[in-house]
Short mmCIF file of C-alpha atoms and ligand atoms in Angstrom, two decimals:
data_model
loop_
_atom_site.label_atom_id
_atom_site.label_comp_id
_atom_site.label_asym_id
_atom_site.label_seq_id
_atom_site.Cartn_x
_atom_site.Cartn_y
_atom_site.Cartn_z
CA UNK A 1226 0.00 0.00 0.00
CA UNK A 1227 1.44 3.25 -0.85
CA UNK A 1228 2.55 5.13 2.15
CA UNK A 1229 0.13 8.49 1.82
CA UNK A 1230 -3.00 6.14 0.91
CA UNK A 1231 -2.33 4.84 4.26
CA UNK A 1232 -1.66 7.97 5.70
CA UNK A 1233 -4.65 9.58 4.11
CA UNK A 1234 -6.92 6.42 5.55
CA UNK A 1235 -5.34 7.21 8.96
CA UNK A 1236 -5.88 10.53 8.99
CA UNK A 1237 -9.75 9.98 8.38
CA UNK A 1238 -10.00 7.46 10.31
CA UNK A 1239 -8.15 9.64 13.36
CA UNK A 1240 -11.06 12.36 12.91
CA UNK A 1241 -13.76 9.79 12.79
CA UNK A 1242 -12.85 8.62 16.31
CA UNK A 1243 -12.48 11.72 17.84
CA UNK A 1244 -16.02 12.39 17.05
CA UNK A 1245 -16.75 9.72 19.50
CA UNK A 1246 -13.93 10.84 22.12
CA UNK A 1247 -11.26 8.24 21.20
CA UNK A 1248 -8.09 9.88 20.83
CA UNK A 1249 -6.28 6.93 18.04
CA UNK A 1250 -2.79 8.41 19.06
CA UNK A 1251 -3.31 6.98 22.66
CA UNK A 1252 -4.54 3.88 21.54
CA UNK A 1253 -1.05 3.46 19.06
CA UNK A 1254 0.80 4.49 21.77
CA UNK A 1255 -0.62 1.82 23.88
CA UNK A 1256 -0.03 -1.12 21.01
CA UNK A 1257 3.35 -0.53 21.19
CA UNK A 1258 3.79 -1.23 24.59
CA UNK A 1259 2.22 -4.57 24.02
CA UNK A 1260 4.88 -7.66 23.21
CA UNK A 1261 3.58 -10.40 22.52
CA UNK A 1262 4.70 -13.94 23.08
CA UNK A 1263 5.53 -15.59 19.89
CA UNK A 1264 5.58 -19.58 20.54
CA UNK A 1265 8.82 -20.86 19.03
CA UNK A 1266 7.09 -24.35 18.50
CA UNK A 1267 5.24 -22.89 15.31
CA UNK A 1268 8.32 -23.00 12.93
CA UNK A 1269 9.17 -27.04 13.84
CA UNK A 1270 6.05 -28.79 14.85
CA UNK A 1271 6.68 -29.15 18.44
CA UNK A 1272 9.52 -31.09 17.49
CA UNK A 1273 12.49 -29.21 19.43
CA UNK A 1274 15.94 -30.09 19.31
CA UNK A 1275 16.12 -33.06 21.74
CA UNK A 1276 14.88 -35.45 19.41
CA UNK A 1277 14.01 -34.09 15.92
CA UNK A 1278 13.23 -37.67 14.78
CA UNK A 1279 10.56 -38.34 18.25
CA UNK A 1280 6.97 -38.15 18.11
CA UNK A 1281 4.89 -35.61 19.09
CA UNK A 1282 2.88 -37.05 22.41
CA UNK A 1283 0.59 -36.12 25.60
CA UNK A 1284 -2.41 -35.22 23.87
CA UNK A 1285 -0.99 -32.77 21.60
CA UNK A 1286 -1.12 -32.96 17.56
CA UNK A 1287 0.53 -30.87 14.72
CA UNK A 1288 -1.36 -31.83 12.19
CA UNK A 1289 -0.71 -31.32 8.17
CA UNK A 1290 2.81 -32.01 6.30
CA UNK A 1291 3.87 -28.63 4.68
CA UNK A 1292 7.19 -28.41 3.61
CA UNK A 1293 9.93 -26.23 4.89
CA UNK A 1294 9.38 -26.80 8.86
CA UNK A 1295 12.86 -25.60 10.73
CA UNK A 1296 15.29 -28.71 11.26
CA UNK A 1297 17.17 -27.43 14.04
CA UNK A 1298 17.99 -24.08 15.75
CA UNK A 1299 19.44 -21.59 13.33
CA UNK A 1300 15.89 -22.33 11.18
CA UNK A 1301 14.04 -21.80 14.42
CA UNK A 1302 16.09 -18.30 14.81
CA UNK A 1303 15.75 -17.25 11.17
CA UNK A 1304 12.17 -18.15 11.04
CA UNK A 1305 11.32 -16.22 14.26
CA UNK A 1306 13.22 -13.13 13.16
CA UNK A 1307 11.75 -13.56 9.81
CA UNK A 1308 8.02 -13.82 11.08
CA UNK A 1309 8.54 -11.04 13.45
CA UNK A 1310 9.86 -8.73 10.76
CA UNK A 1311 6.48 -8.32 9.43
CA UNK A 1312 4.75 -7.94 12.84
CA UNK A 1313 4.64 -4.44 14.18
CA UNK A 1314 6.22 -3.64 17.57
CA UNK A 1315 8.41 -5.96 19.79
CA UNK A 1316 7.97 -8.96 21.07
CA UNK A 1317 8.97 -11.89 23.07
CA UNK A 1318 9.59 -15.61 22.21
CA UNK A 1319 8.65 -18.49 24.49
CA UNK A 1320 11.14 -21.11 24.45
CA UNK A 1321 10.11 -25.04 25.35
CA UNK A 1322 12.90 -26.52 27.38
CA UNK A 1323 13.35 -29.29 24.70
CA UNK A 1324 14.97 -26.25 22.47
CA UNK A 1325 17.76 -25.68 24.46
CA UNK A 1326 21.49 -25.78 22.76
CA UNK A 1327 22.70 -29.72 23.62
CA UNK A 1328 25.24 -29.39 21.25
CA UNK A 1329 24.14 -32.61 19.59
CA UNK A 1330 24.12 -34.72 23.10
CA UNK A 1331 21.49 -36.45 24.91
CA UNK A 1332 21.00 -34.07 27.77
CA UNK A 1333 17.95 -35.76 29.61
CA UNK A 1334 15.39 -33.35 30.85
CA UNK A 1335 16.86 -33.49 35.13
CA UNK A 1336 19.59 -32.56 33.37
CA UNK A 1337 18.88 -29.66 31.64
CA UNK A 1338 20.96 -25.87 33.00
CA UNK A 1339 21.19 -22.72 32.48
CA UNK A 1340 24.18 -23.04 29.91
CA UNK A 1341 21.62 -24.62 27.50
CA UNK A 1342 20.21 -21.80 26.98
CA UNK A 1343 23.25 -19.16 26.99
CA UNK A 1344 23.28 -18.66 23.34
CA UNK A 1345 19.38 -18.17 23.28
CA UNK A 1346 19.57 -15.49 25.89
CA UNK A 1347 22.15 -13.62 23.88
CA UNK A 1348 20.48 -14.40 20.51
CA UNK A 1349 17.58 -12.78 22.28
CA UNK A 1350 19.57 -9.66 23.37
CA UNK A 1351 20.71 -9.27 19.79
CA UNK A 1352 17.65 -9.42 18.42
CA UNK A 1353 15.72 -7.29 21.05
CA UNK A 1354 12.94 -10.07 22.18
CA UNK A 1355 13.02 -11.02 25.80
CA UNK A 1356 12.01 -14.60 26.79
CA UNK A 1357 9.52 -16.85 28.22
CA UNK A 1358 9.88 -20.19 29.42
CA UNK A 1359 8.26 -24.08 29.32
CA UNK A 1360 8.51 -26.48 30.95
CA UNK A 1361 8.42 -30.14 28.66
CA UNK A 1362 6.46 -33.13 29.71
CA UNK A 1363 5.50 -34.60 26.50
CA UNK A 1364 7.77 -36.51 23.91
CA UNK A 1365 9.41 -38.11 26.17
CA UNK A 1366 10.06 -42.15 27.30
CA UNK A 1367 8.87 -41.46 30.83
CA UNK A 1368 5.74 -39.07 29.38
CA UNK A 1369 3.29 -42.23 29.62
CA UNK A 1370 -0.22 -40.90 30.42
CA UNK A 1371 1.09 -39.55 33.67
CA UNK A 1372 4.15 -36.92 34.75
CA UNK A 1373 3.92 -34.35 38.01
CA UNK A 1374 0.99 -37.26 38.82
CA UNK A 1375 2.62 -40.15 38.69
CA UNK A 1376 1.93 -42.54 41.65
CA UNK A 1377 5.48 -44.11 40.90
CA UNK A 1378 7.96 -41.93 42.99
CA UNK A 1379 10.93 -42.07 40.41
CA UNK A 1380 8.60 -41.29 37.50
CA UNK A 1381 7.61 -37.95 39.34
CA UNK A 1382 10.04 -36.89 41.03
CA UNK A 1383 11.87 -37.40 37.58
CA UNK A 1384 9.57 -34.71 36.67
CA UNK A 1385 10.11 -32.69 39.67
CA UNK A 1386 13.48 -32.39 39.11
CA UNK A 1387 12.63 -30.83 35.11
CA UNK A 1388 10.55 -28.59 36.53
CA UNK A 1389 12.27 -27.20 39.14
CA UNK A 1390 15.38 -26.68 36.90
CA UNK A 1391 12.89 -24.95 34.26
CA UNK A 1392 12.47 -22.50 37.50
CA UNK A 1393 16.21 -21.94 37.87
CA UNK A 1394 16.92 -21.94 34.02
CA UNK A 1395 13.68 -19.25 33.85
CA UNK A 1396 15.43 -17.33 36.45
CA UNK A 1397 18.77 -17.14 34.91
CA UNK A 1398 16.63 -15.48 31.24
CA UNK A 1399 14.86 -13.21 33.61
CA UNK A 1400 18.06 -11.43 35.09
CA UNK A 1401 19.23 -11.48 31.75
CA UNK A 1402 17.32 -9.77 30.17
CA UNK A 1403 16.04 -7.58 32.95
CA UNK A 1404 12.13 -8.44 33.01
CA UNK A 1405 10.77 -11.47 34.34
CA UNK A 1406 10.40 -14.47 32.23
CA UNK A 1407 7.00 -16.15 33.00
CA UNK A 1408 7.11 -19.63 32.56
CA UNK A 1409 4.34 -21.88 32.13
CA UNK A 1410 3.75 -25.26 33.28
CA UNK A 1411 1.40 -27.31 31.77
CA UNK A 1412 1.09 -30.61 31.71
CA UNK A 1413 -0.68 -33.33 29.67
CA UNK A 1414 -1.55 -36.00 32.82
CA UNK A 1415 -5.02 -37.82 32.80
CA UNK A 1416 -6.71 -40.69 31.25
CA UNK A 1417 -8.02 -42.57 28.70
CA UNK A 1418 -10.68 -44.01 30.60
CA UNK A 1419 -12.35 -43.79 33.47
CA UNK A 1420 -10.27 -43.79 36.32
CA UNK A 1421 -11.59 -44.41 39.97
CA UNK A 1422 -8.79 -42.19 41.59
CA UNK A 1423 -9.68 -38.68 40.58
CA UNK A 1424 -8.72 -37.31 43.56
CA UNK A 1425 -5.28 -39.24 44.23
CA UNK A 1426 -3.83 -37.98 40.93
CA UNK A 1427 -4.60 -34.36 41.83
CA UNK A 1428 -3.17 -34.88 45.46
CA UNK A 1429 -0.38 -35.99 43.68
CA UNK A 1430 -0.19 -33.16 41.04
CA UNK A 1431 -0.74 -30.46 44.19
CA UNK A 1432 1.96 -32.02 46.66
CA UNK A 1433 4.56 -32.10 43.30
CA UNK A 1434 4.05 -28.37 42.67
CA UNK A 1435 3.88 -27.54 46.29
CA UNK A 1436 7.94 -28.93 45.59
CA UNK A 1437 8.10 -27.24 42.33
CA UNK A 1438 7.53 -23.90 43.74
CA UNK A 1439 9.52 -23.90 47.08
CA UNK A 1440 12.11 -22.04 45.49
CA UNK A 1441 11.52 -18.44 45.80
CA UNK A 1442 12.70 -16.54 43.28
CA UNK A 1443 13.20 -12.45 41.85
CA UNK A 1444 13.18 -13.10 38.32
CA UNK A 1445 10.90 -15.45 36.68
CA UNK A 1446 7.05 -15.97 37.43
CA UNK A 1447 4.96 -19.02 37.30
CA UNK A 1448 1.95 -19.62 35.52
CA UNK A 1449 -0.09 -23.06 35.08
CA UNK A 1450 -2.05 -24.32 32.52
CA UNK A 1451 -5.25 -26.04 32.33
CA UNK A 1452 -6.99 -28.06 29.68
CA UNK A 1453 -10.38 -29.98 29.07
CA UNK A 1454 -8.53 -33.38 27.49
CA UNK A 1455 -6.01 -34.29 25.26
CA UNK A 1456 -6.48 -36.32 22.24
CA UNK A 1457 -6.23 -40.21 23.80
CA UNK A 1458 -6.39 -38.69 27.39
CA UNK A 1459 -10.23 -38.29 26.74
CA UNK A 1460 -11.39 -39.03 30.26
CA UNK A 1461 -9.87 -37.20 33.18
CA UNK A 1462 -7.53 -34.45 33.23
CA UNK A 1463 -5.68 -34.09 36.18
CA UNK A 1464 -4.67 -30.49 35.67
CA UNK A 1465 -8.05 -29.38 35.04
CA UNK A 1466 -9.40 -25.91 35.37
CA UNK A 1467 -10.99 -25.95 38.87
CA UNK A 1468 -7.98 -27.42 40.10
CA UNK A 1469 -5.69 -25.47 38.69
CA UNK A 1470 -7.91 -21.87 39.95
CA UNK A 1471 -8.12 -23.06 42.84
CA UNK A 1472 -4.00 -23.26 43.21
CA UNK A 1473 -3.08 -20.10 41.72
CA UNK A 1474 -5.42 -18.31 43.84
CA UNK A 1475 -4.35 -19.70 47.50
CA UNK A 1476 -0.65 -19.75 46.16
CA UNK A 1477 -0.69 -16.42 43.84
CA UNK A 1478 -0.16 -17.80 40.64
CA UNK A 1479 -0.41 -16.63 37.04
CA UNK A 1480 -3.22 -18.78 35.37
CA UNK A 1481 -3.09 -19.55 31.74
CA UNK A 1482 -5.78 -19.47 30.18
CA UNK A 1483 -5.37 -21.12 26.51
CA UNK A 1484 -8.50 -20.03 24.47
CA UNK A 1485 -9.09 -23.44 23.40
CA UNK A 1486 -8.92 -25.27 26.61
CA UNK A 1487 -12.44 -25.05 27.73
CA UNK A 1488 -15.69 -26.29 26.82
CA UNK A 1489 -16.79 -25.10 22.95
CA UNK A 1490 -19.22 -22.58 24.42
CA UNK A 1491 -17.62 -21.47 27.23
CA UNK A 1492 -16.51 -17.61 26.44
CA UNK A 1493 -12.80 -17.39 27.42
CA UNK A 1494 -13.09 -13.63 27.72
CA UNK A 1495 -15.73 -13.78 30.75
CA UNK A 1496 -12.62 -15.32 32.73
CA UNK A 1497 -10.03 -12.16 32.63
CA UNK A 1498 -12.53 -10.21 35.24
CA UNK A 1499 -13.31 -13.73 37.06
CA UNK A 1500 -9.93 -14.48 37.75
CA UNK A 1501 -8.42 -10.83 38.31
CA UNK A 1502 -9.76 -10.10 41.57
CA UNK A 1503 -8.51 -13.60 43.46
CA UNK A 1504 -5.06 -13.35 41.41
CA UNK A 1505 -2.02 -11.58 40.55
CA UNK A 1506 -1.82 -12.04 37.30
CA UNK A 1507 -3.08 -13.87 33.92
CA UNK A 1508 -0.92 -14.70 30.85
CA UNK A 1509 -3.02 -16.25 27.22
CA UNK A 1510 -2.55 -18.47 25.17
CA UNK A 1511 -4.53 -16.97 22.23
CA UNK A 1512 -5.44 -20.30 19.57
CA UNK A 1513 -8.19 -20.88 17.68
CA UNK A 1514 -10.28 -24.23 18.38
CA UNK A 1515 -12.19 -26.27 15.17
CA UNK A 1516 -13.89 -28.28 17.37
CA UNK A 1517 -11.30 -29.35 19.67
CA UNK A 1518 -8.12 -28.28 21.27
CA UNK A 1519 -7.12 -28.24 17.34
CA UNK A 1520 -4.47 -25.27 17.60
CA UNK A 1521 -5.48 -23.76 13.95
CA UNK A 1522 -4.00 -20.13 13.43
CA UNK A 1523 -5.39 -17.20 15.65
CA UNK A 1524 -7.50 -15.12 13.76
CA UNK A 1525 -10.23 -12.16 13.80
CA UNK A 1526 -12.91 -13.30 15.12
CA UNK A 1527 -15.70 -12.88 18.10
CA UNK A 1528 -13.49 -14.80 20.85
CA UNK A 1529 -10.41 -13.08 20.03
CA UNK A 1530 -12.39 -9.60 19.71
CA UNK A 1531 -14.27 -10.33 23.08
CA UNK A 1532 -10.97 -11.62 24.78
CA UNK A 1533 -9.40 -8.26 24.01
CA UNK A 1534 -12.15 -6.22 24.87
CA UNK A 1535 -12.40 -7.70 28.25
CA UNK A 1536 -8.43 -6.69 29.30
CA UNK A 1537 -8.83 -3.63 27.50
CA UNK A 1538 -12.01 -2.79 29.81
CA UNK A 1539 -10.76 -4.31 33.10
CA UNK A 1540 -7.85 -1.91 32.46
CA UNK A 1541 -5.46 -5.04 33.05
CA UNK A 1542 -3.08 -4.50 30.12
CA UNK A 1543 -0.48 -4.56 32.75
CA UNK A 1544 -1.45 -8.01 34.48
CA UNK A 1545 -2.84 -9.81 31.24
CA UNK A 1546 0.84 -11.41 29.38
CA UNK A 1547 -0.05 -12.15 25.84
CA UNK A 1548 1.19 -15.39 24.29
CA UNK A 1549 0.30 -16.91 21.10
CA UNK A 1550 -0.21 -20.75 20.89
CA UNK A 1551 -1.11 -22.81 18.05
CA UNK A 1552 0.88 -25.24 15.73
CA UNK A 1553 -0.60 -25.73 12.55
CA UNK A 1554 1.76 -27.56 9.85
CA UNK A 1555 -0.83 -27.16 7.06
CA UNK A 1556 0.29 -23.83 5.78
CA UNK A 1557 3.29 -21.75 6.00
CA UNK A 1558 4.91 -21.85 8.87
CA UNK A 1559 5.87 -18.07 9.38
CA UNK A 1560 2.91 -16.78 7.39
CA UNK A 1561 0.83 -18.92 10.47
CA UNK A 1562 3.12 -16.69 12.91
CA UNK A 1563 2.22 -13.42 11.02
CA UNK A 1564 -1.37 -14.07 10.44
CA UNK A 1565 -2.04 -14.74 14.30
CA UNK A 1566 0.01 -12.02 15.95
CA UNK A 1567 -1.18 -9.39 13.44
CA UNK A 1568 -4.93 -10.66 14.28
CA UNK A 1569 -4.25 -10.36 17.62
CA UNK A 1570 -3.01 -7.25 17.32
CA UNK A 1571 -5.79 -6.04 15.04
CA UNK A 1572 -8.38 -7.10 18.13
CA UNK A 1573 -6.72 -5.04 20.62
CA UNK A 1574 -6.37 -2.32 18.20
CA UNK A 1575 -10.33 -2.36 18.34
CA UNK A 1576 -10.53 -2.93 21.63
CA UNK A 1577 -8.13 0.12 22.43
CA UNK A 1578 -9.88 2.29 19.75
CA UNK A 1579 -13.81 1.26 22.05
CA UNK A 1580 -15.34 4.60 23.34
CA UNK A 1581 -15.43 2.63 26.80
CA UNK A 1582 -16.44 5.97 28.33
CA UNK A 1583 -19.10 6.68 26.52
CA UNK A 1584 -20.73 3.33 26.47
CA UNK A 1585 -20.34 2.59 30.64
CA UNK A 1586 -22.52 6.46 30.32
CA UNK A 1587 -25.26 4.55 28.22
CA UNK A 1588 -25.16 1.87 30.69
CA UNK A 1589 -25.60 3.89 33.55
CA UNK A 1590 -28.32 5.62 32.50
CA UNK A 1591 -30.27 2.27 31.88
CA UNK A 1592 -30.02 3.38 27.87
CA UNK A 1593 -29.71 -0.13 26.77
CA UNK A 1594 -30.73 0.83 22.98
CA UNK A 1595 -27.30 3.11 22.52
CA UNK A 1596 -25.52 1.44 24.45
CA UNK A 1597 -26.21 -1.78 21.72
CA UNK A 1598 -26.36 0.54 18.57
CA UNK A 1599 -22.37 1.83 19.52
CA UNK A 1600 -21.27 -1.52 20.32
CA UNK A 1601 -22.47 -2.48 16.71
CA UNK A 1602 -21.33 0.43 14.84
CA UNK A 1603 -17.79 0.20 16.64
CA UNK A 1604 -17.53 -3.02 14.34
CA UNK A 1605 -17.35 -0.86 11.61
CA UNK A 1606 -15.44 1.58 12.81
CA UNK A 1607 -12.17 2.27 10.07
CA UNK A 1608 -9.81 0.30 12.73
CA UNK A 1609 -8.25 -1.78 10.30
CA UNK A 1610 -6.57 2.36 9.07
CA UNK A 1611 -5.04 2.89 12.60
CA UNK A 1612 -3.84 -0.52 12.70
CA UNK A 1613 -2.21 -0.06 9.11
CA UNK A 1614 -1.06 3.26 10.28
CA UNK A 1615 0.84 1.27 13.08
CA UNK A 1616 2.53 -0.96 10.57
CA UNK A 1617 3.29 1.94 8.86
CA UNK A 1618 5.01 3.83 11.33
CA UNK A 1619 6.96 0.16 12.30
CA UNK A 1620 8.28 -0.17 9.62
CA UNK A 1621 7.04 -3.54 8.54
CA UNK A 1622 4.68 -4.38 5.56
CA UNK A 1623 0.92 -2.72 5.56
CA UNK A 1624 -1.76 -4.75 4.76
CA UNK A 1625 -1.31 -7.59 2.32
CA UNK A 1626 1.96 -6.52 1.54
CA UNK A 1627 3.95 -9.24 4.04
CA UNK A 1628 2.23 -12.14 1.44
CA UNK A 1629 5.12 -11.58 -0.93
CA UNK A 1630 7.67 -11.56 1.89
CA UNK A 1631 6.51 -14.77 3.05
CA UNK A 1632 6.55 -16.64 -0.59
CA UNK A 1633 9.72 -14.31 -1.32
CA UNK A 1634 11.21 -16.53 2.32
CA UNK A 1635 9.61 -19.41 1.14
CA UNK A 1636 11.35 -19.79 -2.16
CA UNK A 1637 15.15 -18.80 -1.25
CA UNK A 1638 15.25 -20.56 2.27
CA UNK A 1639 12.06 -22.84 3.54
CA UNK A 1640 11.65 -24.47 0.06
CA UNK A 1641 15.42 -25.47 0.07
CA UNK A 1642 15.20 -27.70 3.45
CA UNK A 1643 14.74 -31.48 2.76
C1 LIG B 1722 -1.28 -27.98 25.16
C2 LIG B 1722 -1.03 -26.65 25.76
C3 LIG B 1722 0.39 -26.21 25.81
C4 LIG B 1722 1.14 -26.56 24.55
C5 LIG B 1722 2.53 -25.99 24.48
C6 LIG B 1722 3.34 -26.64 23.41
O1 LIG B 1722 -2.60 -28.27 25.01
O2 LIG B 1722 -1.80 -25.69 25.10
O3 LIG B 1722 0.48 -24.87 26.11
O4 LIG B 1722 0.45 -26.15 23.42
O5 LIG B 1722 3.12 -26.04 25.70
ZN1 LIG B 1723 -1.39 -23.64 25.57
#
């Protein structure tokens, strides 16, 4: 798009929200400070570099075969600093422990330091992202249907021991880079079937993070993760929702709320102003589910709208971390990164651009008609110009304009892997 059409569209689009007392320089302002969490497991499948030839297990499933997927860490890097040259702003990437440096040697994951993850903490400083962390239960011999719930000691405190040095390892990225790196534990455990010891398993699953989180430290923050099932784990989840709500908020914990770990109708965005009054903080996993916990590219739509809204009108930009997670191996790989940040960032750009004000007026006066009519003509609204604006001022392709970047990537690198 040529630079003064956008400008032009901006600059219409800037008047048209005054009228309704949004001031569109605020809002940009207020994009920018938002960094996203890019998920590094988009460009390789969930594969990591532990075991590039393993299976992908615990419920999870990256489904489709396109070619090009990164083999190994310097695609990983190039992928990620490709994708995120086309997304306005800065952002963060979230690391899985299994992508840590080995150096091509079995380093088991109680084994796992620090020093695995040197070179990605001054890859990150390099390249201006700052980093998140993951623990990795899946994909692994001693995965089986059960990890942090194990009833067989070695098995968990095997899994223990990962975690705990995910903590330090978190800890270590956090002083590095200044800002705490919030790393998320989630875990596949449940069943099949169904089991008759519901409650043991989640005894077991609270005593090992009671262990897990001992450690007090200055740099890194926890969050967990809950989930409905996982594909073959149909049953019982141990981590489930409740349970995990119910932690966070007697131990202070970031919850993670992954939009498509709940039921289908459940609305995701009704839980930022459940949660933020019991605890500290909340970090997302934005997806899009087809049915299931299916992990198909983030787009524009009413969930992601409403989940934006919702931090945007609790005022909890601050206390809401935004993460992307999906893995879909269908399409291109770093057009799937673009596509979802950008639509995330196209939702809060609506949801910064609402005249909040004006409607909480409507509401107060018991003027349910306008308060309706501007929701529905704030659909409308031109704030697909601000958000090209934003690009604009980034630096980074407006509009359609990052398709030819991504085949132009695709044909001189991703096409040339095996
Ligand atoms: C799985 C969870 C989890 C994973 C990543 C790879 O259902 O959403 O967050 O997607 O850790
Ligand atoms: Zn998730």
């Amino acid at each position: 798009m040529k630079e003064d059409v956008v400008n032009r569209a901006y600059d219409e689009a800037r008047a048209r929200y005054a009228e309704i007392g949004v001031d569109t320089e605020k809002a940009l302002d207020k994009l920018q400070d938002i960094h996203i969490s890019l998920h590094c497991w988009q460009a390789d499948d969930v594969t990591g570099f532990e075991n590039p030839d393993g299976t992908l297990t615990g419920g999870i499933q990256a489904t489709g075969n396109y070619p090009g997927k990164a083999r190994n860490m310097e695609e990983v890097r190039a992928d990620v600093i490709e994708a995120k040259s086309m997304i306005p702003g800065s952002h963060r990437l979230n690391l899985h422990a299994t992508y840590g440096d080995f150096g091509g040697k079995r380093v088991d994951r109680d084994q796992i330091e620090p020093r695995h993850f040197e070179g990605w903490m001054q890859w990150a400083k390099e390249n201006n992202m700052k980093l998140d962390f993951n623990s990795t239960s899946f994909s692994h011999p001693k995965s089986g249907n059960l990890s942090l719930a194990n009833p067989d000691p070695a098995i968990r405190d095997f899994w223990v021991e990962h975690t705990k040095r995910c903590r330090a390892i978190s800890e270590e990225m956090g002083k590095a880079q200044g800002d705490p790196c919030i790393m998320n534990v989630w875990i596949h455990d449940g069943s099949k079937d169904i089991t008759v010891n519901r409650l043991k398993y989640r005894e077991l699953l609270k005593d090992s993070l009671d262990r897990i989180f001992e450690r007090k430290y200055e740099n890194m923050k926890d969050c967990i993760e809950a989930k409905l099932f996982g594909i073959g784990l149909e049953s019982y989840t141990v981590g489930s929702s409740d349970f995990y709500i119910a932690y966070a908020s007697k131990y202070n914990k970031i919850v993670t709320l992954d939009t498509g770990h709940y039921h289908p109708t459940e609305s995701i965005s009704d839980k930022i102003s459940a949660l933020l009054p019991f605890i500290p903080e909340i970090m997302l996993h934005v997806s899009r589910p087809v049915r299931w916990d299916s992990d198909h590219v983030t787009i524009i739509n009413d969930e992601t709208m409403d989940l934006c809204k919702e931090i945007v009108r609790s005022d909890a930009l601050s206390r809401v971390h935004i993460g992307l997670d999906y893995f879909d191996a269908s399409i291109n790989r770093i057009g799937a990164y673009v596509i979802g940040a950008r639509a995330t960032q196209k939702c809060l750009t609506a949801a910064l651009l609402e005249p909040t004000p004006l409607l909480r007026d409507f509401e107060a006066e018991g003027k349910g008609f306008e308060r309706l009519a501007m929701l529905e003509e704030g659909k409308s609204m031109p704030w697909g110009a601000v958000y090209d604006e934003f690009c604009l001022r980034n630096g980074v392709p407006v509009g359609d304009a990052y398709l030819k970047e991504v085949e132009r990537y695709e044909k001189d690198v991703t096409s040339k892997r095996g």
